[in-house]
Tab-separated table of C-alpha atoms in Angstrom:
chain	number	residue	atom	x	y	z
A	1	UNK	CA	58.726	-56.027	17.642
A	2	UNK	CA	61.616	-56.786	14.777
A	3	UNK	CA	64.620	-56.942	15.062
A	4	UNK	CA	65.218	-53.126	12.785
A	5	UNK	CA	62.691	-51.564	15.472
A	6	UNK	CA	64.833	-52.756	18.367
A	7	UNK	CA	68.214	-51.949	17.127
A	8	UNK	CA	66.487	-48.620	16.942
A	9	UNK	CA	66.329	-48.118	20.639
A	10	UNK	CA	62.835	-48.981	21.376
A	11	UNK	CA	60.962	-49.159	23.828
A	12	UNK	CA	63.018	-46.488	25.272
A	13	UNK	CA	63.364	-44.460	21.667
A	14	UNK	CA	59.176	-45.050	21.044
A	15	UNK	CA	57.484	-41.580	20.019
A	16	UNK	CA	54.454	-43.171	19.805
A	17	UNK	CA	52.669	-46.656	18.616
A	18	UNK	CA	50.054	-47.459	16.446
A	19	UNK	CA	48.894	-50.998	15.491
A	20	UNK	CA	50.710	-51.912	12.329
A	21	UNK	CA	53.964	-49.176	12.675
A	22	UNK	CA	55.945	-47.585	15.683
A	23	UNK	CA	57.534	-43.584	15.351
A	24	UNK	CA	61.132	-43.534	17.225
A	25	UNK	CA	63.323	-40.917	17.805
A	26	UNK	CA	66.174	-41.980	15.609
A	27	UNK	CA	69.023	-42.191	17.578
A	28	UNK	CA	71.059	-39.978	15.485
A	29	UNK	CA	69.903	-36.872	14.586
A	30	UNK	CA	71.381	-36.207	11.453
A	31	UNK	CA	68.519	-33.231	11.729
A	32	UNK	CA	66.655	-31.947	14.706
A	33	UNK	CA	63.835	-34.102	14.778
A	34	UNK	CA	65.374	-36.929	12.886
A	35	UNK	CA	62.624	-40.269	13.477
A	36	UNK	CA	62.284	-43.513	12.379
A	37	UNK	CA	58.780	-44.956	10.913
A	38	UNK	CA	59.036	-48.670	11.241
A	39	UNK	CA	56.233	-51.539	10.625
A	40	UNK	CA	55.810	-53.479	13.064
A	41	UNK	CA	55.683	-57.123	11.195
A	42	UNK	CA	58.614	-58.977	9.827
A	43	UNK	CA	58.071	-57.506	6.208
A	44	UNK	CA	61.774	-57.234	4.546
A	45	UNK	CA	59.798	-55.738	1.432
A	46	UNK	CA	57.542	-52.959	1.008
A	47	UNK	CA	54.917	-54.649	-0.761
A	48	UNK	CA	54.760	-57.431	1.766
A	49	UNK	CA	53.508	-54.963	4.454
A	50	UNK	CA	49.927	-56.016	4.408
A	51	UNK	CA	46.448	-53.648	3.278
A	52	UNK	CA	45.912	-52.905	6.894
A	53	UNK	CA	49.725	-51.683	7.176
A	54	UNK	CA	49.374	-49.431	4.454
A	55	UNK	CA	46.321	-48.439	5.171
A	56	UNK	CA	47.700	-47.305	8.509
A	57	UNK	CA	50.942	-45.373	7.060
A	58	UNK	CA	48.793	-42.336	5.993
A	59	UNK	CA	47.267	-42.196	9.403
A	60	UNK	CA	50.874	-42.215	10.775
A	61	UNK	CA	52.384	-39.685	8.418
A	62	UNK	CA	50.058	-36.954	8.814
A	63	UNK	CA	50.882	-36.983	12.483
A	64	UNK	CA	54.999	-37.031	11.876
A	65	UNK	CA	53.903	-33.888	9.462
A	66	UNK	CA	51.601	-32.498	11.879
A	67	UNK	CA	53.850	-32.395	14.268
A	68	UNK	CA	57.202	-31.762	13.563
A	69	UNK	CA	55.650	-29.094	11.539
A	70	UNK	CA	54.173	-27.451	14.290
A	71	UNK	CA	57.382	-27.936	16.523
A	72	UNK	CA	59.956	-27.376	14.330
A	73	UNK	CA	58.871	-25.757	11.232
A	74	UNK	CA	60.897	-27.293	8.984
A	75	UNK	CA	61.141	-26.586	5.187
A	76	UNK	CA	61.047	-29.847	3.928
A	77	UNK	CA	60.467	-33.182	5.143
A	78	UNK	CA	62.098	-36.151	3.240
A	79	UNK	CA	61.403	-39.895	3.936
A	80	UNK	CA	64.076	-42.631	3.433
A	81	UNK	CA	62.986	-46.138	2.785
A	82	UNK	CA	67.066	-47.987	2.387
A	83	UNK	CA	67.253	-50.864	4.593
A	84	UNK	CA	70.780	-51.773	3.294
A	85	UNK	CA	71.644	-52.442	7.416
A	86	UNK	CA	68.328	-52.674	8.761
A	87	UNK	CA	66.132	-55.446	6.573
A	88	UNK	CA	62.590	-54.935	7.767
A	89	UNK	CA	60.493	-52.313	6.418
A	90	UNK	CA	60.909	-48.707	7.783
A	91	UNK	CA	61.652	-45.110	7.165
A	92	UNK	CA	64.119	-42.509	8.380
A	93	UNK	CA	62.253	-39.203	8.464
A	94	UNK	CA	64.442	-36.420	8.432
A	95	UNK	CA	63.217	-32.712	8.671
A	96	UNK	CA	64.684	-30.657	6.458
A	97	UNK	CA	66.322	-26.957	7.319
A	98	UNK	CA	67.723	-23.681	5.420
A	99	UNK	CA	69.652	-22.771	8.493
A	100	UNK	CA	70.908	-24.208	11.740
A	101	UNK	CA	68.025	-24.862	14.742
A	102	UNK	CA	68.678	-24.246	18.032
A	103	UNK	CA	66.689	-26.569	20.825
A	104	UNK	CA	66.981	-27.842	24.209
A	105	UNK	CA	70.491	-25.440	24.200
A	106	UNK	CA	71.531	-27.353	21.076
A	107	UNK	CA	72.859	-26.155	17.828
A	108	UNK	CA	71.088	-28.650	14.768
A	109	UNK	CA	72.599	-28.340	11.100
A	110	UNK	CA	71.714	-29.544	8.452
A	111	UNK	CA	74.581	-29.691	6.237
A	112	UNK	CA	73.372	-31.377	2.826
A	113	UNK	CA	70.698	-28.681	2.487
A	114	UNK	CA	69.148	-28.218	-0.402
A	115	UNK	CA	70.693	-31.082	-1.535
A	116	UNK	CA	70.166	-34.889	-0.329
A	117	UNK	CA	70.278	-35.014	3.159
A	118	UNK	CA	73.762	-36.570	4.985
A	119	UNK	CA	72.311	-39.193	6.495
A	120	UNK	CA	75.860	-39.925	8.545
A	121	UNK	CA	75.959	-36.151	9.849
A	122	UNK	CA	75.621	-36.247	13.602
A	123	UNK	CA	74.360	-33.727	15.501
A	124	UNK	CA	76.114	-34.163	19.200
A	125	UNK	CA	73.580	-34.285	21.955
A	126	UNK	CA	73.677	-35.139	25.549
A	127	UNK	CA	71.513	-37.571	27.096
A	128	UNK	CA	69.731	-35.005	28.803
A	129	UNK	CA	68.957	-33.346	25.430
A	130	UNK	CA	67.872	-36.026	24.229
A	131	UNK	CA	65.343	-37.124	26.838
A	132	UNK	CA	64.140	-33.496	26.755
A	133	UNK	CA	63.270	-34.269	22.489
A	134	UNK	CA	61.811	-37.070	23.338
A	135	UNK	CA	59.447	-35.840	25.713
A	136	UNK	CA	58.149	-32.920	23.698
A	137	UNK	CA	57.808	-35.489	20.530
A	138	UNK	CA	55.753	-37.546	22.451
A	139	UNK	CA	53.507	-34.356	23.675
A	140	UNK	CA	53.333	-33.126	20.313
A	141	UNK	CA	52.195	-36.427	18.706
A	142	UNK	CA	49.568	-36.851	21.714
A	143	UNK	CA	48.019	-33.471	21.391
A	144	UNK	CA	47.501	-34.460	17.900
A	145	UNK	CA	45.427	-37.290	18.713
């Protein structure tokens, strides 16, 4: 794995793992749901990713859509390609929401609605509420398989 992938938190962040990218939970969750797409090689540009790699990336985002969709229901669903910190290729996936989500006895805004999302909002959640996203992610993205 890359360097971007592991300051990400994985293995311990992984959602799931296909061959060419990895889904983490990002660890801030600027929105409930919040993940990070990364690929898996040491691409620092997009186009360097490889035909297999994209080919891949439409497998992997219909099952992010598939399934934050059918656990969160969000509105909108943007994708964030920046890597001004992080040089090698990924995505922060942030789910978009009109109002505040509750889950796992947390309160989720999403304060640059309708607007661009805040990518440096943080939505404070313990440990325990985290592991308890995490889990249900990785459900949600196996049921889908």
């Amino acid at each position: 794995m890359n360097s971007t992938i592991t300051r990400f938190g994985h293995p311990d962040s992984l959602v799931k793992e296909y061959e060419h990218w990895v889904v983490l939970l990002r660890p801030v969750q600027a929105t409930l749901g919040a993940l990070i797409l990364a690929c898996k090689g040491e691409a620092k540009a997009f186009a360097d990713i490889g035909p297999a790699a994209f080919a891949e990336l439409g497998t992997a985002v219909a099952d992010i859509e598939r399934s934050l969709g059918n656990l969160f229901g969000y509105q909108k669903l943007n994708y964030l390609m920046l890597m001004m910190v992080d040089p090698h290729v990924h995505f922060h996936v942030l789910p978009r929401y009109e109002d505040a989500k509750r889950y796992a006895g947390a309160e989720f805004t999403d304060p640059g609605w309708p607007g661009p999302p805040n990518i440096g909002h943080v939505n404070e959640i313990s440990s325990t509420q985290t592991s308890e996203l995490l889990m249900k992610l990785r459900q949600t993205f196996s049921a889908s398989e």
